[in-house]
Amino acid sequence: MEILEHQLKSKGYKITKHRMAILNVFIGSDEHLLTAAEVYNRVSSKENNINFSTVYRNLEVLTDANIIKRLNLDNGINYYELNQGVHHHHLICLECGNAETTKYCPLADLKALAQHNDFLPIDHKLEIYGYCKNCNNSKG
Ligand SMILES: [Zn+2]
Ligand SMILES: [Zn+2]
Ligand SMILES: [Zn+2]
């Protein structure tokens, strides 16, 4: 939490009770990706005087401070995840919506881009859609 506090301060933000509560939702969550509504539901079960727009605003602050990452999926919904500083991609199940993380980056060899396009790649995003093991098995 001290590191997070430092990250917030360096962006000119304070660590508040609400921001702590939001971060604890991510830390205590089994799911990797959470929507703003899901975060709100969990926070509001512990903090009774918090409304959705407060949660949403604080998610944006935490995203700006690089503590949380925002991800826009094909369904048009924004998801949030804790920024753990480990590069990964998401395997999203079209059936149950479960999101797994990749164990390696399938685009690791982006150096070729630098040669072919005279472009310096810094970051990239990739989400893979399909069926998780459970859903694939039940499909027979
Ligand atoms: Zn599934
Ligand atoms: Zn992730
Ligand atoms: Zn990658």
mmCIF file of C-alpha atoms and ligand atoms in Angstrom:
data_model
loop_
_atom_site.group_PDB
_atom_site.id
_atom_site.type_symbol
_atom_site.label_atom_id
_atom_site.label_comp_id
_atom_site.label_asym_id
_atom_site.label_seq_id
_atom_site.Cartn_x
_atom_site.Cartn_y
_atom_site.Cartn_z
ATOM 1 C CA MET A 1 0.000 0.000 0.000
ATOM 2 C CA GLU A 2 2.910 2.383 0.635
ATOM 3 C CA ILE A 3 4.058 2.050 -2.959
ATOM 4 C CA LEU A 4 0.552 2.826 -4.142
ATOM 5 C CA GLU A 5 0.414 5.853 -1.886
ATOM 6 C CA HIS A 6 3.662 7.083 -3.378
ATOM 7 C CA GLN A 7 2.350 6.531 -6.903
ATOM 8 C CA LEU A 8 -0.758 8.544 -6.130
ATOM 9 C CA LYS A 9 1.199 11.347 -4.485
ATOM 10 C CA SER A 10 3.579 11.630 -7.427
ATOM 11 C CA LYS A 11 0.533 12.397 -9.585
ATOM 12 C CA GLY A 12 -0.749 14.919 -7.071
ATOM 13 C CA TYR A 13 -3.492 12.702 -5.666
ATOM 14 C CA LYS A 14 -4.155 11.750 -2.082
ATOM 15 C CA ILE A 15 -4.905 8.305 -0.812
ATOM 16 C CA THR A 16 -8.449 8.455 0.487
ATOM 17 C CA LYS A 17 -10.735 6.019 2.258
ATOM 18 C CA HIS A 18 -12.685 5.449 -0.952
ATOM 19 C CA ARG A 19 -9.581 4.869 -3.049
ATOM 20 C CA MET A 20 -8.315 2.378 -0.478
ATOM 21 C CA ALA A 21 -11.663 0.594 -0.509
ATOM 22 C CA ILE A 22 -11.572 0.377 -4.318
ATOM 23 C CA LEU A 23 -8.029 -0.984 -4.338
ATOM 24 C CA ASN A 24 -8.975 -3.577 -1.739
ATOM 25 C CA VAL A 25 -11.738 -4.792 -4.043
ATOM 26 C CA PHE A 26 -9.145 -5.519 -6.730
ATOM 27 C CA ILE A 27 -6.685 -7.069 -4.287
ATOM 28 C CA GLY A 28 -9.364 -9.333 -2.845
ATOM 29 C CA SER A 29 -10.983 -10.284 -6.150
ATOM 30 C CA ASP A 30 -10.785 -13.695 -7.765
ATOM 31 C CA GLU A 31 -11.590 -12.195 -11.127
ATOM 32 C CA HIS A 32 -8.840 -10.504 -13.059
ATOM 33 C CA LEU A 33 -11.004 -7.920 -14.804
ATOM 34 C CA LEU A 34 -13.773 -5.945 -13.155
ATOM 35 C CA THR A 35 -16.285 -3.500 -14.576
ATOM 36 C CA ALA A 36 -17.006 -0.210 -12.825
ATOM 37 C CA ALA A 37 -20.416 -1.634 -11.847
ATOM 38 C CA GLU A 38 -18.818 -4.697 -10.265
ATOM 39 C CA VAL A 39 -16.368 -2.535 -8.332
ATOM 40 C CA TYR A 40 -19.250 -0.332 -7.198
ATOM 41 C CA ASN A 41 -21.313 -3.323 -6.013
ATOM 42 C CA ARG A 42 -18.447 -4.643 -3.936
ATOM 43 C CA VAL A 43 -17.368 -1.291 -2.515
ATOM 44 C CA SER A 44 -20.904 -0.276 -1.617
ATOM 45 C CA SER A 45 -21.393 -3.464 0.388
ATOM 46 C CA LYS A 46 -18.692 -2.155 2.740
ATOM 47 C CA GLU A 47 -18.968 1.617 2.398
ATOM 48 C CA ASN A 48 -22.571 2.718 2.683
ATOM 49 C CA ASN A 49 -22.155 6.356 1.689
ATOM 50 C CA ILE A 50 -20.526 5.893 -1.689
ATOM 51 C CA ASN A 51 -22.309 6.322 -5.014
ATOM 52 C CA PHE A 52 -21.529 5.040 -8.489
ATOM 53 C CA SER A 53 -20.120 8.299 -9.838
ATOM 54 C CA THR A 54 -17.673 8.510 -6.920
ATOM 55 C CA VAL A 55 -16.458 5.005 -7.665
ATOM 56 C CA TYR A 56 -16.200 5.789 -11.368
ATOM 57 C CA ARG A 57 -14.290 9.033 -10.747
ATOM 58 C CA ASN A 58 -11.866 7.308 -8.399
ATOM 59 C CA LEU A 59 -11.293 4.497 -10.898
ATOM 60 C CA GLU A 60 -10.285 7.168 -13.406
ATOM 61 C CA VAL A 61 -7.934 8.764 -10.862
ATOM 62 C CA LEU A 62 -6.327 5.402 -10.103
ATOM 63 C CA THR A 63 -6.010 4.736 -13.843
ATOM 64 C CA ASP A 64 -4.374 8.113 -14.348
ATOM 65 C CA ALA A 65 -1.926 7.307 -11.538
ATOM 66 C CA ASN A 66 -1.145 4.041 -13.357
ATOM 67 C CA ILE A 67 -2.229 1.928 -10.397
ATOM 68 C CA ILE A 68 -5.146 0.499 -12.309
ATOM 69 C CA LYS A 69 -5.345 -0.225 -16.012
ATOM 70 C CA ARG A 70 -8.420 0.277 -18.154
ATOM 71 C CA LEU A 71 -9.261 -2.105 -20.944
ATOM 72 C CA ASN A 72 -11.968 -1.708 -23.558
ATOM 73 C CA LEU A 73 -13.221 -5.053 -24.808
ATOM 74 C CA ASP A 74 -15.149 -5.923 -27.961
ATOM 75 C CA ASN A 75 -18.449 -5.785 -26.074
ATOM 76 C CA GLY A 76 -17.869 -2.039 -25.651
ATOM 77 C CA ILE A 77 -17.549 -2.283 -21.877
ATOM 78 C CA ASN A 78 -14.591 -0.869 -19.979
ATOM 79 C CA TYR A 79 -12.869 -3.249 -17.605
ATOM 80 C CA TYR A 80 -10.347 -2.411 -14.939
ATOM 81 C CA GLU A 81 -7.493 -4.439 -13.507
ATOM 82 C CA LEU A 82 -4.744 -3.885 -11.005
ATOM 83 C CA ASN A 83 -1.538 -2.838 -12.732
ATOM 84 C CA GLN A 84 0.896 -5.433 -11.488
ATOM 85 C CA GLY A 85 3.613 -4.370 -13.870
ATOM 86 C CA VAL A 86 3.751 -7.743 -15.593
ATOM 87 C CA HIS A 87 3.154 -7.691 -19.334
ATOM 88 C CA HIS A 88 0.395 -10.096 -20.320
ATOM 89 C CA HIS A 89 -2.619 -10.564 -22.555
ATOM 90 C CA HIS A 90 -6.145 -11.751 -21.882
ATOM 91 C CA LEU A 91 -7.931 -14.861 -23.057
ATOM 92 C CA ILE A 92 -11.603 -13.986 -22.880
ATOM 93 C CA CYS A 93 -14.274 -16.670 -22.912
ATOM 94 C CA LEU A 94 -17.232 -15.847 -25.171
ATOM 95 C CA GLU A 95 -19.444 -18.190 -23.174
ATOM 96 C CA CYS A 96 -18.880 -17.388 -19.498
ATOM 97 C CA GLY A 97 -16.927 -14.140 -19.807
ATOM 98 C CA ASN A 98 -14.042 -15.449 -17.742
ATOM 99 C CA ALA A 99 -10.703 -13.737 -18.418
ATOM 100 C CA GLU A 100 -7.483 -15.661 -18.095
ATOM 101 C CA THR A 101 -4.049 -14.150 -18.480
ATOM 102 C CA THR A 102 -1.448 -15.410 -20.919
ATOM 103 C CA LYS A 103 1.719 -16.874 -19.498
ATOM 104 C CA TYR A 104 3.816 -15.379 -22.259
ATOM 105 C CA CYS A 105 3.505 -12.705 -24.917
ATOM 106 C CA PRO A 106 2.731 -14.115 -28.369
ATOM 107 C CA LEU A 107 3.919 -10.841 -29.888
ATOM 108 C CA ALA A 108 7.298 -10.846 -28.237
ATOM 109 C CA ASP A 109 9.140 -10.451 -31.507
ATOM 110 C CA LEU A 110 8.097 -6.942 -32.361
ATOM 111 C CA LYS A 111 11.659 -5.954 -33.145
ATOM 112 C CA ALA A 112 11.039 -6.833 -36.771
ATOM 113 C CA LEU A 113 8.640 -3.892 -36.874
ATOM 114 C CA ALA A 114 11.425 -1.517 -36.129
ATOM 115 C CA GLN A 115 13.200 -2.767 -39.234
ATOM 116 C CA HIS A 116 10.271 -3.079 -41.625
ATOM 117 C CA ASN A 117 8.310 0.013 -40.665
ATOM 118 C CA ASP A 118 11.013 2.203 -39.178
ATOM 119 C CA PHE A 119 8.830 2.408 -36.101
ATOM 120 C CA LEU A 120 9.787 2.006 -32.470
ATOM 121 C CA PRO A 121 7.194 -0.123 -30.662
ATOM 122 C CA ILE A 122 6.705 0.779 -26.994
ATOM 123 C CA ASP A 123 3.486 -0.937 -26.047
ATOM 124 C CA HIS A 124 0.774 -3.075 -27.575
ATOM 125 C CA LYS A 125 -2.578 -4.565 -26.722
ATOM 126 C CA LEU A 126 -4.068 -7.874 -27.708
ATOM 127 C CA GLU A 127 -7.118 -9.685 -26.454
ATOM 128 C CA ILE A 128 -7.896 -13.196 -27.599
ATOM 129 C CA TYR A 129 -11.513 -14.377 -27.707
ATOM 130 C CA GLY A 130 -12.578 -17.995 -27.566
ATOM 131 C CA TYR A 131 -13.829 -20.664 -25.168
ATOM 132 C CA CYS A 132 -12.243 -21.555 -21.859
ATOM 133 C CA LYS A 133 -11.558 -25.154 -20.910
ATOM 134 C CA ASN A 134 -14.797 -25.535 -18.945
ATOM 135 C CA CYS A 135 -17.030 -24.127 -21.669
ATOM 136 C CA ASN A 136 -15.215 -25.973 -24.426
ATOM 137 C CA ASN A 137 -15.632 -29.275 -22.605
ATOM 138 C CA SER A 138 -19.333 -28.755 -22.003
ATOM 139 C CA LYS A 139 -19.828 -28.043 -25.694
ATOM 140 C CA GLY A 140 -18.814 -31.664 -26.400
HETATM 141 ZN ZN ZN B 1 -15.918 -20.088 -20.312
HETATM 142 ZN ZN ZN B 2 -4.694 -8.367 -17.154
HETATM 143 ZN ZN ZN B 3 2.423 -8.679 -25.533
#
